[in-house]
Amino acid sequence: MITIEALGVSEGLVKAKAFVLREPDLSVTKQKVEDVAAEQARVDAAIQTAKQQIEGILEEAGQTLGDEAEIFEAHLMMIEDQDFIDGMKDIIAGEGVCAEYACKVNCDNFQEMFRAMDDEYMQARAADIGDISMRVLKVLKGVSDNPIDTIVEPCIIVANDLTPSDTAKVGTKPVMGFITQIGGRTSHSAIMARSMGLPAAAGAGEQARIIENGDFILLDGCTGEIIVNPAKEDEDEFDRKKAKFDEQRRMLETYRNQKGATSDGHRIIIEGNIGTPADAVRVDEMGGEGVGLFRSEFLFMDRPDLPAEDEQFEAYKQAAETMTDRPVIIRTLDIGGDKEVPALALEKEQNPFLGYRAIRICLDREELFLTQLRALLRASAFGDIRIMFPMISSLEEVLDAKAMVEKAKEQLRAEGKDFNNDIKIGIMIEIPVAAVCADILAKEVDFFSIGTNDLIQYSCAVDRINDKISSLYRPLHPGVLRLIKMAADAAKANGIECGVCGEMAGSRGMASVLCGLGVTNLSMSASSILAAKSDLAHHTYEECVTLANSLLGGVSATENESNMG
Ligand code: PEP
Ligand code: MG
């Protein structure tokens, strides 16, 4: 039996066999070959197999793929392109090298060619070349296409990390939970685990490498403890803990249909965070009073092209219709940092979290931003959609972004398309200067939403995905609490709402603290909604304020953490 201490990132206890997703070895070395013709024949065979794989995807999932089908159809055309195939064969003949190496060089050549083109659409095709070359390389190296497709029995996935499309696949398989080697509470696979209600542990590190396929695993997503091949008494102990946890969950059910409020009736609106429109269904089921954060960038990730206006419109409309008349705050594209959008082919940066990202990209690329704003506005005719801008650091950005909304409105008006002219516009407070200048910004917007994930990262100067320094990432740092209070006070003085949509909102015991700091809305993963309502219902407003004040007066995160127990 082996115990691994990871970070509990999505609550719940499960036991099942491990399904290990090891990163396939796709490294390529330049190996000389004698038989050039045989090597070129390997290319032909790999192209055929790759082609069949794509045809298989289209045949199997053609109906459900929607616009994604077009991507695979484009891949099919590209993979059959004679120049693409000859490129590889010529490298083999010219340099006498193996097919794997030729595949890589050919991919680099084609990508360079596409990236050098003037047309933005053609530049984005570089990502497709990367995708199809990777498919061919996997065939050449005998690596299976996506092992998650092969899951048929209940299991716990063990992986280095999971991409959003892996995580989406997980939802269609009998997966009971997952363990990742990297990441923490705010990594995107953890966020998705919580919205799917699957227990998960992250940051298991190198230790997770000892887990083999088929090992029996006990996973505690609350504490992050992982027991591999347990002894009988450990499994019995785990079963007792699980029964207790499940009982507590059942007791929380009473809050499902209650509104968020302290025991003496001070209202706090409890909402859910979503990444796809389908996630809104769970928020609704768990008694969410709205969607406080729709991370729209999830629609843009893990695909080689950009979603068109109509596709975005359908997604936003679907979320609004699921939540009927409740508010749905949709955040405009927040990419960069740890979130990549292949179609934008952004350059790698030294400091991605401080770089060209989110609103900075949108204000720089008018077409991209206008397309999204038009889709959001059109969807606002179908529910209470609100627009939120991420990564705001200055008044100018707010004014420029609002001007773009006006421009999108004018276009739609001219085209006779419906939208809500009074759509509410808010900003994320996640950069310390925005919190400090909240009194200035509050005059320009209808609401604030504090993004504590980034606010903590930037104010404490702690990379939120670097597990080596995760002990320095402290939500209860008095400096972080002061910044939250500044934003909440400025919102109140200007008569606007101030929510929190970072992970802190859904962390145990934090609802009462944030209520005491003056926050009016809390938005979190669907699985945290009931516990947050329960936390509030167990305190009077006065108790929340006293608790918040005592933490604000704390001298350190350590002192505050020990006072919270
Ligand atoms: C945040 O920063 O707190 C937030 C909610 O946004 P994200 O985690 O997507 O950066
Ligand atoms: Mg953020």
Coordinates of C-alpha atoms and ligand atoms in Angstrom, one line a residue:
M1 CA 0.0 0.0 0.0
I2 CA 1.3 3.5 -0.8
T3 CA -0.2 6.8 0.3
I4 CA 0.3 10.0 -1.9
E5 CA -0.5 13.4 -0.5
A6 CA -1.9 15.7 -3.2
L7 CA -4.2 18.7 -3.1
G8 CA -7.9 18.0 -2.8
V9 CA -9.4 20.1 -5.6
S10 CA -12.9 18.7 -6.0
E11 CA -14.7 17.2 -3.0
G12 CA -16.0 13.6 -2.7
L13 CA -14.6 10.2 -2.0
V14 CA -14.4 7.4 -4.6
K15 CA -12.6 4.1 -5.1
A16 CA -11.9 2.5 -8.4
K17 CA -9.2 1.1 -10.6
A18 CA -6.6 3.5 -12.0
F19 CA -6.6 4.3 -15.7
V20 CA -3.2 5.8 -16.3
L21 CA -2.8 8.3 -19.1
R22 CA 0.9 8.7 -19.6
E23 CA 2.2 11.4 -21.8
P24 CA 3.2 9.5 -25.0
D25 CA 6.8 9.9 -26.0
L26 CA 6.6 11.9 -29.1
S27 CA 10.2 13.0 -29.2
V28 CA 11.9 12.7 -32.5
T29 CA 15.5 12.0 -33.4
K30 CA 17.2 12.4 -36.7
Q31 CA 17.9 8.8 -37.6
K32 CA 19.5 7.8 -40.9
V33 CA 17.9 5.1 -43.0
E34 CA 19.2 2.9 -45.7
D35 CA 16.0 2.0 -47.5
V36 CA 14.5 5.3 -48.6
A37 CA 11.6 3.7 -50.5
A38 CA 10.6 1.6 -47.4
E39 CA 10.6 4.7 -45.3
Q40 CA 8.5 6.6 -47.9
A41 CA 6.0 3.7 -47.8
R42 CA 5.7 4.1 -44.0
V43 CA 4.6 7.7 -44.7
D44 CA 1.9 6.5 -47.2
A45 CA 0.7 3.9 -44.7
A46 CA 0.6 6.4 -41.8
I47 CA -1.3 8.9 -43.9
Q48 CA -3.9 6.2 -44.8
T49 CA -4.3 5.3 -41.1
A50 CA -4.6 8.9 -40.0
K51 CA -7.1 9.5 -42.8
Q52 CA -9.2 6.5 -41.6
Q53 CA -9.1 7.9 -38.0
I54 CA -10.5 11.2 -39.1
E55 CA -13.1 9.6 -41.3
G56 CA -14.0 7.4 -38.2
I57 CA -14.5 10.5 -36.0
L58 CA -16.7 12.1 -38.6
E59 CA -18.8 9.0 -39.1
E60 CA -19.1 8.2 -35.4
A61 CA -19.7 11.8 -34.1
G62 CA -20.7 13.6 -37.3
Q63 CA -24.1 14.5 -36.0
T64 CA -23.0 15.7 -32.5
L65 CA -19.9 17.5 -33.6
G66 CA -21.7 20.6 -35.0
D67 CA -19.2 23.1 -36.4
E68 CA -16.3 20.9 -35.2
A69 CA -17.2 18.6 -38.1
E70 CA -15.9 21.2 -40.5
I71 CA -12.5 21.2 -38.8
F72 CA -12.2 17.5 -39.3
E73 CA -13.4 17.8 -42.9
A74 CA -10.6 20.4 -43.4
H75 CA -8.1 18.0 -41.8
L76 CA -9.2 15.3 -44.2
M77 CA -8.5 17.6 -47.2
M78 CA -5.1 18.7 -45.8
I79 CA -3.9 15.2 -45.0
E80 CA -4.6 14.2 -48.6
D81 CA -2.8 17.2 -50.0
Q82 CA 0.0 15.9 -52.3
D83 CA 2.3 18.8 -51.5
F84 CA 2.0 17.9 -47.8
I85 CA 2.7 14.2 -48.4
D86 CA 5.5 14.9 -50.9
G87 CA 7.1 17.3 -48.4
M88 CA 7.8 14.4 -46.1
K89 CA 8.9 12.0 -48.8
D90 CA 11.3 14.6 -50.3
I91 CA 12.9 15.1 -46.9
I92 CA 13.4 11.3 -46.5
A93 CA 14.9 11.1 -50.0
G94 CA 17.0 14.3 -49.7
E95 CA 18.5 13.6 -46.3
G96 CA 18.2 9.8 -46.0
V97 CA 16.3 10.2 -42.7
C98 CA 13.5 8.4 -40.9
A99 CA 9.8 9.2 -41.5
E100 CA 9.3 10.5 -37.9
Y101 CA 12.0 13.1 -38.4
A102 CA 10.7 14.0 -41.9
C103 CA 7.2 14.4 -40.4
K104 CA 8.4 16.9 -37.8
V105 CA 10.5 19.0 -40.3
N106 CA 7.7 19.0 -42.8
C107 CA 5.3 20.2 -40.1
D108 CA 7.7 23.1 -39.2
N109 CA 8.1 24.0 -42.9
F110 CA 4.4 24.2 -43.5
Q111 CA 3.6 26.0 -40.3
E112 CA 6.2 28.6 -41.1
M113 CA 4.8 29.1 -44.5
F114 CA 1.2 29.6 -43.2
R115 CA 2.3 31.9 -40.4
A116 CA 4.1 34.1 -42.9
M117 CA 0.9 34.7 -44.8
D118 CA -0.9 38.1 -44.6
D119 CA -4.3 36.6 -44.2
E120 CA -5.4 36.0 -40.6
Y121 CA -7.5 33.0 -41.6
M122 CA -4.5 31.3 -43.4
Q123 CA -2.2 32.1 -40.5
A124 CA -4.6 30.2 -38.2
R125 CA -4.2 27.1 -40.5
A126 CA -0.8 26.6 -38.9
A127 CA -2.6 25.0 -36.0
D128 CA -4.3 22.5 -38.3
I129 CA -1.0 21.5 -39.8
G130 CA 0.2 20.9 -36.2
D131 CA -2.8 18.8 -35.5
I132 CA -2.6 16.6 -38.6
S133 CA 1.2 16.2 -38.4
M134 CA 0.8 15.1 -34.7
R135 CA -1.8 12.6 -35.8
V136 CA 0.6 11.2 -38.5
L137 CA 3.5 11.2 -36.0
K138 CA 1.4 9.2 -33.4
V139 CA 0.6 6.6 -36.0
L140 CA 4.3 6.4 -37.0
K141 CA 5.2 5.9 -33.4
G142 CA 2.4 3.5 -32.6
V143 CA 0.7 5.8 -30.0
S144 CA -3.1 5.4 -29.7
D145 CA -5.2 8.3 -30.8
N146 CA -7.0 9.2 -27.5
P147 CA -6.8 6.6 -24.8
I148 CA -9.8 8.1 -23.0
D149 CA -12.0 6.8 -25.9
T150 CA -11.1 3.3 -24.8
I151 CA -12.5 3.6 -21.3
V152 CA -15.3 1.1 -20.7
E153 CA -15.1 0.3 -17.0
P154 CA -15.5 2.6 -13.9
C155 CA -12.1 4.1 -13.2
I156 CA -10.1 7.0 -11.8
I157 CA -7.9 8.7 -14.4
V158 CA -4.3 9.4 -13.5
A159 CA -2.6 11.9 -15.8
N160 CA 0.0 14.7 -15.9
D161 CA -2.9 17.1 -16.6
L162 CA -6.1 17.0 -18.6
T163 CA -6.9 19.4 -21.5
P164 CA -10.4 20.9 -21.6
S165 CA -11.3 18.4 -24.4
D166 CA -10.0 15.5 -22.4
T167 CA -12.1 16.7 -19.5
A168 CA -15.2 17.0 -21.7
K169 CA -14.6 13.4 -22.9
V170 CA -14.4 12.3 -19.3
G171 CA -18.0 13.4 -18.9
T172 CA -19.1 10.8 -21.4
K173 CA -17.2 7.9 -19.9
P174 CA -17.6 5.9 -16.6
V175 CA -14.9 8.0 -15.0
M176 CA -15.3 8.3 -11.2
G177 CA -12.7 10.9 -10.5
F178 CA -9.2 12.1 -11.5
I179 CA -5.7 12.7 -10.2
T180 CA -3.3 15.1 -12.0
Q181 CA 0.4 15.4 -11.4
I182 CA 0.4 19.2 -11.9
G183 CA -1.9 22.0 -11.1
G184 CA -3.9 23.2 -8.1
R185 CA -7.3 24.4 -7.1
T186 CA -7.5 27.0 -9.8
S187 CA -6.1 25.0 -12.7
H188 CA -8.7 24.5 -15.4
S189 CA -9.0 20.7 -15.0
A190 CA -9.8 21.2 -11.3
I191 CA -12.4 23.8 -12.1
M192 CA -14.0 21.5 -14.6
A193 CA -13.9 18.6 -12.1
R194 CA -15.9 20.7 -9.7
S195 CA -18.4 21.7 -12.3
M196 CA -18.9 18.1 -13.2
G197 CA -19.1 17.1 -9.5
L198 CA -16.2 14.6 -9.9
P199 CA -13.8 14.1 -7.0
A200 CA -10.3 15.1 -8.0
A201 CA -6.8 15.6 -6.6
A202 CA -4.1 17.8 -8.2
G203 CA -0.5 18.4 -7.8
A204 CA 0.3 14.8 -7.0
G205 CA 3.7 15.3 -8.6
E206 CA 6.3 12.7 -9.5
Q207 CA 4.8 10.3 -6.8
A208 CA 1.8 9.7 -9.1
R209 CA 4.2 8.0 -11.5
I210 CA 4.3 4.9 -9.3
I211 CA 0.6 4.3 -10.1
E212 CA 0.1 1.6 -12.7
N213 CA -2.8 0.9 -14.9
G214 CA -5.3 -1.3 -12.9
D215 CA -4.0 -0.4 -9.4
F216 CA -6.8 -0.1 -7.0
I217 CA -7.2 3.5 -5.8
L218 CA -8.9 5.3 -2.9
L219 CA -9.3 9.0 -3.7
D220 CA -10.3 11.6 -1.2
G221 CA -11.0 14.8 -3.2
C222 CA -11.5 16.8 0.1
T223 CA -8.1 16.1 1.6
G224 CA -6.2 15.1 -1.6
E225 CA -5.1 11.8 0.0
I226 CA -4.6 9.0 -2.5
I227 CA -4.1 5.4 -1.3
V228 CA -2.8 2.9 -3.9
N229 CA -3.7 -0.8 -3.4
P230 CA -4.9 -0.3 0.2
A231 CA -4.9 -2.9 3.0
K232 CA -8.4 -4.1 4.1
E233 CA -8.5 -1.9 7.2
D234 CA -7.6 1.2 5.2
E235 CA -10.4 0.5 2.8
D236 CA -12.8 0.0 5.7
E237 CA -11.7 3.3 7.2
F238 CA -12.2 5.0 3.8
D239 CA -15.7 3.5 3.5
R240 CA -16.6 5.0 6.9
K241 CA -15.3 8.4 5.9
K242 CA -17.2 8.2 2.6
A243 CA -20.5 7.3 4.3
K244 CA -20.1 10.3 6.6
F245 CA -19.3 12.6 3.7
D246 CA -22.3 11.3 1.7
E247 CA -24.5 11.9 4.7
Q248 CA -23.3 15.5 5.1
R249 CA -24.0 16.0 1.4
R250 CA -27.5 14.7 1.9
M251 CA -28.1 17.1 4.8
L252 CA -27.1 20.0 2.6
E253 CA -29.9 19.1 0.2
T254 CA -32.3 21.2 2.3
Y255 CA -30.6 24.4 0.9
R256 CA -31.1 23.5 -2.7
N257 CA -34.3 25.5 -3.0
Q258 CA -33.4 28.2 -0.6
K259 CA -32.0 31.6 -1.5
G260 CA -28.5 32.6 -0.2
A261 CA -28.9 34.5 3.1
T262 CA -27.6 34.8 6.6
S263 CA -29.8 33.4 9.4
D264 CA -31.2 36.9 9.9
G265 CA -32.0 37.4 6.3
H266 CA -29.1 39.5 4.8
R267 CA -29.2 38.4 1.2
I268 CA -26.2 37.1 -0.7
I269 CA -26.8 35.9 -4.2
I270 CA -25.3 32.5 -4.8
E271 CA -24.4 31.8 -8.4
G272 CA -22.5 29.2 -10.4
N273 CA -19.4 29.3 -12.6
I274 CA -19.5 27.6 -16.0
G275 CA -17.2 26.8 -18.9
T276 CA -19.8 25.5 -21.4
P277 CA -23.5 26.1 -21.7
A278 CA -24.1 22.5 -20.7
D279 CA -22.6 23.3 -17.2
A280 CA -25.5 25.7 -16.6
V281 CA -27.8 22.7 -16.2
R282 CA -25.8 21.6 -13.1
V283 CA -25.8 25.1 -11.7
D284 CA -29.6 25.1 -12.1
E285 CA -30.0 21.7 -10.5
M286 CA -27.9 22.7 -7.5
G287 CA -30.1 25.8 -6.8
G288 CA -27.8 28.4 -8.3
E289 CA -29.4 31.8 -8.4
G290 CA -27.7 32.7 -11.7
V291 CA -24.4 32.3 -13.5
G292 CA -21.8 34.6 -12.0
L293 CA -19.1 33.7 -14.4
F294 CA -19.3 32.0 -17.9
R295 CA -15.6 31.5 -18.9
S296 CA -16.3 32.1 -22.6
E297 CA -12.7 31.3 -23.5
F298 CA -13.5 27.6 -23.1
L299 CA -15.4 27.8 -26.4
F300 CA -12.2 28.9 -28.1
M301 CA -9.7 26.4 -26.6
D302 CA -8.6 23.0 -27.8
R303 CA -9.7 23.6 -31.4
P304 CA -7.8 24.8 -34.4
D305 CA -10.2 27.5 -35.5
L306 CA -12.2 30.3 -33.9
P307 CA -15.9 29.9 -33.1
A308 CA -17.9 32.0 -35.5
E309 CA -20.5 34.6 -34.3
D310 CA -23.4 32.3 -34.8
E311 CA -21.8 29.4 -32.9
Q312 CA -21.0 31.8 -30.0
F313 CA -24.5 33.2 -30.1
E314 CA -26.0 29.7 -29.8
A315 CA -23.8 28.9 -26.8
Y316 CA -24.6 32.1 -24.9
K317 CA -28.3 31.9 -25.7
Q318 CA -28.4 28.2 -24.5
A319 CA -26.9 29.3 -21.1
A320 CA -29.4 32.2 -20.8
E321 CA -32.3 29.9 -21.6
T322 CA -31.2 27.3 -19.1
M323 CA -31.1 29.9 -16.4
T324 CA -34.5 31.3 -17.6
D325 CA -34.9 34.8 -16.1
R326 CA -31.8 34.6 -13.7
P327 CA -28.7 36.6 -14.6
V328 CA -25.9 35.1 -16.7
I329 CA -22.6 37.0 -16.6
I330 CA -20.6 36.2 -19.6
R331 CA -16.9 37.1 -19.4
T332 CA -15.4 38.2 -22.7
L333 CA -12.4 36.2 -24.0
D334 CA -9.8 35.7 -21.2
I335 CA -6.9 33.9 -22.9
G336 CA -3.2 34.0 -22.3
G337 CA -1.6 32.9 -19.0
D338 CA -2.3 29.2 -18.9
K339 CA -5.1 29.3 -21.4
E340 CA -4.1 28.8 -25.1
V341 CA -6.2 29.4 -28.2
P342 CA -4.3 27.6 -31.1
A343 CA -6.2 29.5 -33.7
L344 CA -4.7 32.8 -32.6
A345 CA -1.2 31.4 -32.9
L346 CA 0.0 33.7 -30.0
E347 CA 3.8 33.9 -29.5
K348 CA 5.2 32.2 -26.4
E349 CA 6.1 34.9 -23.8
Q350 CA 8.5 35.0 -20.9
N351 CA 5.8 36.1 -18.5
P352 CA 2.5 35.0 -19.9
F353 CA 0.4 35.9 -16.9
L354 CA 1.7 39.5 -17.1
G355 CA 1.6 39.6 -20.9
Y356 CA -0.6 39.9 -23.9
R357 CA -3.8 38.4 -22.6
A358 CA -7.5 38.9 -22.0
I359 CA -8.9 42.4 -22.6
R360 CA -5.5 43.5 -23.9
I361 CA -5.8 41.1 -26.9
C362 CA -9.5 42.0 -27.4
L363 CA -8.8 45.7 -27.5
D364 CA -5.9 45.0 -29.9
R365 CA -7.9 42.8 -32.3
E366 CA -11.1 44.6 -33.0
E367 CA -12.6 41.9 -35.2
L368 CA -12.2 39.2 -32.6
F369 CA -13.7 41.4 -29.9
L370 CA -16.6 42.7 -32.1
T371 CA -17.6 39.2 -33.2
Q372 CA -17.9 38.1 -29.5
L373 CA -19.7 41.3 -28.5
R374 CA -22.2 41.0 -31.3
A375 CA -22.9 37.4 -30.3
L376 CA -23.4 38.4 -26.7
L377 CA -25.7 41.2 -27.5
R378 CA -27.8 39.1 -29.8
A379 CA -28.1 36.4 -27.1
S380 CA -29.2 39.2 -24.6
A381 CA -32.5 39.2 -26.4
F382 CA -33.1 35.7 -24.9
G383 CA -32.4 36.2 -21.2
D384 CA -30.7 38.4 -18.6
I385 CA -27.2 38.3 -20.1
R386 CA -24.6 40.6 -18.7
I387 CA -21.1 41.4 -20.1
M388 CA -18.0 41.3 -18.0
F389 CA -14.5 42.4 -19.0
P390 CA -11.5 40.5 -17.5
M391 CA -8.0 41.7 -16.5
I392 CA -9.0 45.4 -16.2
S393 CA -6.1 47.5 -15.0
S394 CA -7.2 51.0 -16.0
L395 CA -10.0 53.4 -16.6
E396 CA -9.0 53.7 -20.3
E397 CA -9.5 50.0 -20.8
V398 CA -13.0 50.2 -19.4
L399 CA -13.9 53.1 -21.6
D400 CA -12.4 51.5 -24.7
A401 CA -14.2 48.2 -24.1
K402 CA -17.5 50.0 -23.5
A403 CA -17.0 52.0 -26.8
M404 CA -16.7 48.6 -28.6
V405 CA -20.0 47.5 -27.1
E406 CA -21.5 50.7 -28.5
K407 CA -20.0 49.9 -31.9
A408 CA -21.4 46.4 -31.8
K409 CA -24.8 47.8 -30.8
E410 CA -24.8 50.3 -33.7
Q411 CA -23.9 47.5 -36.2
L412 CA -26.8 45.3 -34.9
R413 CA -29.2 48.2 -34.9
A414 CA -28.3 48.9 -38.6
E415 CA -28.9 45.3 -39.4
G416 CA -32.3 45.3 -37.5
K417 CA -31.2 42.6 -35.1
D418 CA -32.6 42.4 -31.6
F419 CA -30.6 42.9 -28.4
N420 CA -31.1 44.3 -24.9
N421 CA -30.0 47.9 -25.2
D422 CA -29.7 48.2 -21.4
I423 CA -27.4 45.2 -21.1
K424 CA -25.4 45.5 -17.8
I425 CA -21.7 45.8 -18.1
G426 CA -19.2 44.9 -15.4
I427 CA -15.5 44.3 -14.8
M428 CA -13.4 41.8 -13.0
I429 CA -11.4 43.1 -10.2
E430 CA -8.4 40.8 -10.3
I431 CA -5.4 43.2 -10.7
P432 CA -4.4 45.0 -7.5
V433 CA -4.5 48.5 -9.0
A434 CA -8.1 47.9 -10.0
A435 CA -9.0 47.1 -6.4
V436 CA -7.1 50.2 -5.2
C437 CA -8.8 52.4 -7.9
A438 CA -12.2 50.7 -7.5
D439 CA -13.8 54.0 -6.5
I440 CA -12.8 55.4 -10.0
L441 CA -13.9 52.3 -12.0
A442 CA -17.2 51.9 -10.1
K443 CA -18.5 55.1 -11.7
E444 CA -18.2 53.5 -15.2
V445 CA -19.8 50.1 -14.7
D446 CA -22.9 48.3 -13.4
F447 CA -21.1 45.7 -11.3
F448 CA -17.8 44.3 -10.1
S449 CA -16.8 40.7 -9.8
I450 CA -13.6 40.0 -7.8
G451 CA -11.4 37.3 -9.4
T452 CA -9.6 36.2 -6.4
N453 CA -7.6 33.5 -8.3
D454 CA -5.7 36.2 -10.1
L455 CA -6.0 38.9 -7.4
I456 CA -4.1 36.6 -5.0
Q457 CA -1.6 35.6 -7.7
Y458 CA -0.8 39.3 -8.6
S459 CA -0.9 40.8 -5.1
C460 CA 1.2 38.0 -3.5
A461 CA 3.4 37.6 -6.6
V462 CA 2.7 33.9 -6.6
D463 CA 2.3 32.0 -9.9
R464 CA -1.1 30.3 -9.4
I465 CA -0.1 27.1 -11.2
N466 CA 3.4 26.6 -9.8
D467 CA 3.0 23.9 -7.2
K468 CA 6.5 24.6 -5.8
I469 CA 5.3 27.9 -4.3
S470 CA 1.6 27.0 -3.6
S471 CA 2.2 27.4 0.1
L472 CA 2.7 31.1 -0.5
Y473 CA -0.7 31.4 -2.2
R474 CA -2.8 32.6 0.7
P475 CA -6.4 33.8 0.3
L476 CA -6.5 34.9 4.0
H477 CA -3.4 37.2 3.6
P478 CA -4.5 40.4 5.3
G479 CA -3.4 42.3 2.2
V480 CA -5.7 40.3 0.0
L481 CA -8.6 40.8 2.4
R482 CA -8.0 44.5 2.4
L483 CA -8.1 44.7 -1.4
I484 CA -11.4 42.8 -1.4
K485 CA -12.8 45.2 1.2
M486 CA -11.7 48.2 -0.8
A487 CA -13.5 47.0 -3.9
A488 CA -16.7 46.0 -1.9
D489 CA -16.7 49.4 -0.2
A490 CA -16.3 51.3 -3.5
A491 CA -19.1 49.3 -5.1
K492 CA -21.4 50.0 -2.1
A493 CA -20.6 53.7 -2.2
N494 CA -21.6 53.8 -5.9
G495 CA -24.6 51.6 -5.5
I496 CA -23.4 48.7 -7.6
E497 CA -23.1 45.0 -6.9
C498 CA -19.8 43.4 -6.0
G499 CA -19.4 39.7 -6.4
V500 CA -16.6 37.3 -6.0
C501 CA -16.2 34.6 -8.7
G502 CA -12.7 33.3 -7.9
E503 CA -12.3 29.9 -6.2
M504 CA -12.3 31.6 -2.8
A505 CA -16.0 32.2 -3.1
G506 CA -16.7 28.4 -3.0
S507 CA -14.0 27.5 -0.5
R508 CA -15.2 26.1 2.9
G509 CA -16.2 28.8 5.3
M510 CA -15.4 31.7 3.0
A511 CA -19.0 32.7 2.2
S512 CA -19.5 34.1 5.7
V513 CA -16.1 35.9 5.5
L514 CA -16.8 37.5 2.1
C515 CA -20.3 38.5 3.2
G516 CA -18.8 40.2 6.2
L517 CA -16.3 42.0 3.9
G518 CA -19.3 43.5 2.1
V519 CA -19.6 41.4 -1.0
T520 CA -23.1 41.0 -2.4
N521 CA -22.8 37.9 -4.8
L522 CA -20.8 34.8 -4.7
S523 CA -20.2 32.7 -7.8
M524 CA -18.6 29.2 -7.6
S525 CA -18.5 25.7 -9.0
A526 CA -21.9 24.1 -8.9
S527 CA -20.7 21.5 -6.3
S528 CA -20.0 24.3 -3.8
I529 CA -23.3 26.0 -3.9
L530 CA -25.1 24.1 -1.2
A531 CA -22.2 24.3 1.3
A532 CA -22.0 28.1 0.7
K533 CA -25.7 28.6 1.4
S534 CA -25.4 26.4 4.5
D535 CA -22.4 28.5 5.8
L536 CA -24.4 31.7 5.4
A537 CA -27.5 30.2 7.1
H538 CA -25.4 29.3 10.1
H539 CA -24.3 33.0 10.8
T540 CA -26.0 36.3 11.4
Y541 CA -24.9 39.2 9.4
E542 CA -23.3 40.7 12.5
E543 CA -21.3 37.5 13.1
C544 CA -20.0 37.7 9.5
V545 CA -18.9 41.3 9.9
T546 CA -17.2 40.5 13.2
L547 CA -15.4 37.6 11.6
A548 CA -14.3 39.6 8.6
N549 CA -13.1 42.5 10.8
S550 CA -11.1 40.1 13.0
L551 CA -9.4 38.7 9.9
L552 CA -8.8 42.2 8.5
G553 CA -7.1 43.0 11.7
G554 CA -4.9 39.8 11.6
V555 CA -1.2 40.3 11.2
S556 CA -0.6 37.4 8.9
A557 CA -2.2 34.7 6.8
T558 CA -0.9 32.2 9.3
E559 CA -2.7 33.9 12.1
N560 CA -5.9 34.2 10.1
E561 CA -5.8 30.6 9.0
S562 CA -5.4 29.3 12.5
N563 CA -8.3 31.6 13.7
M564 CA -10.5 30.1 10.9
G565 CA -9.6 26.6 12.3
Ligands
PEP1 C1 -10.1 34.7 -11.2 O1 -9.0 35.1 -11.6 O2 -10.4 34.6 -10.0 C2 -11.1 34.2 -12.1 C3 -12.3 33.9 -11.7 O3 -10.8 34.0 -13.4 P1 -9.8 32.8 -14.0 O4 -9.7 31.8 -12.9 O5 -10.5 32.2 -15.2 O6 -8.6 33.5 -14.3
MG2 MG -8.8 35.6 -13.7

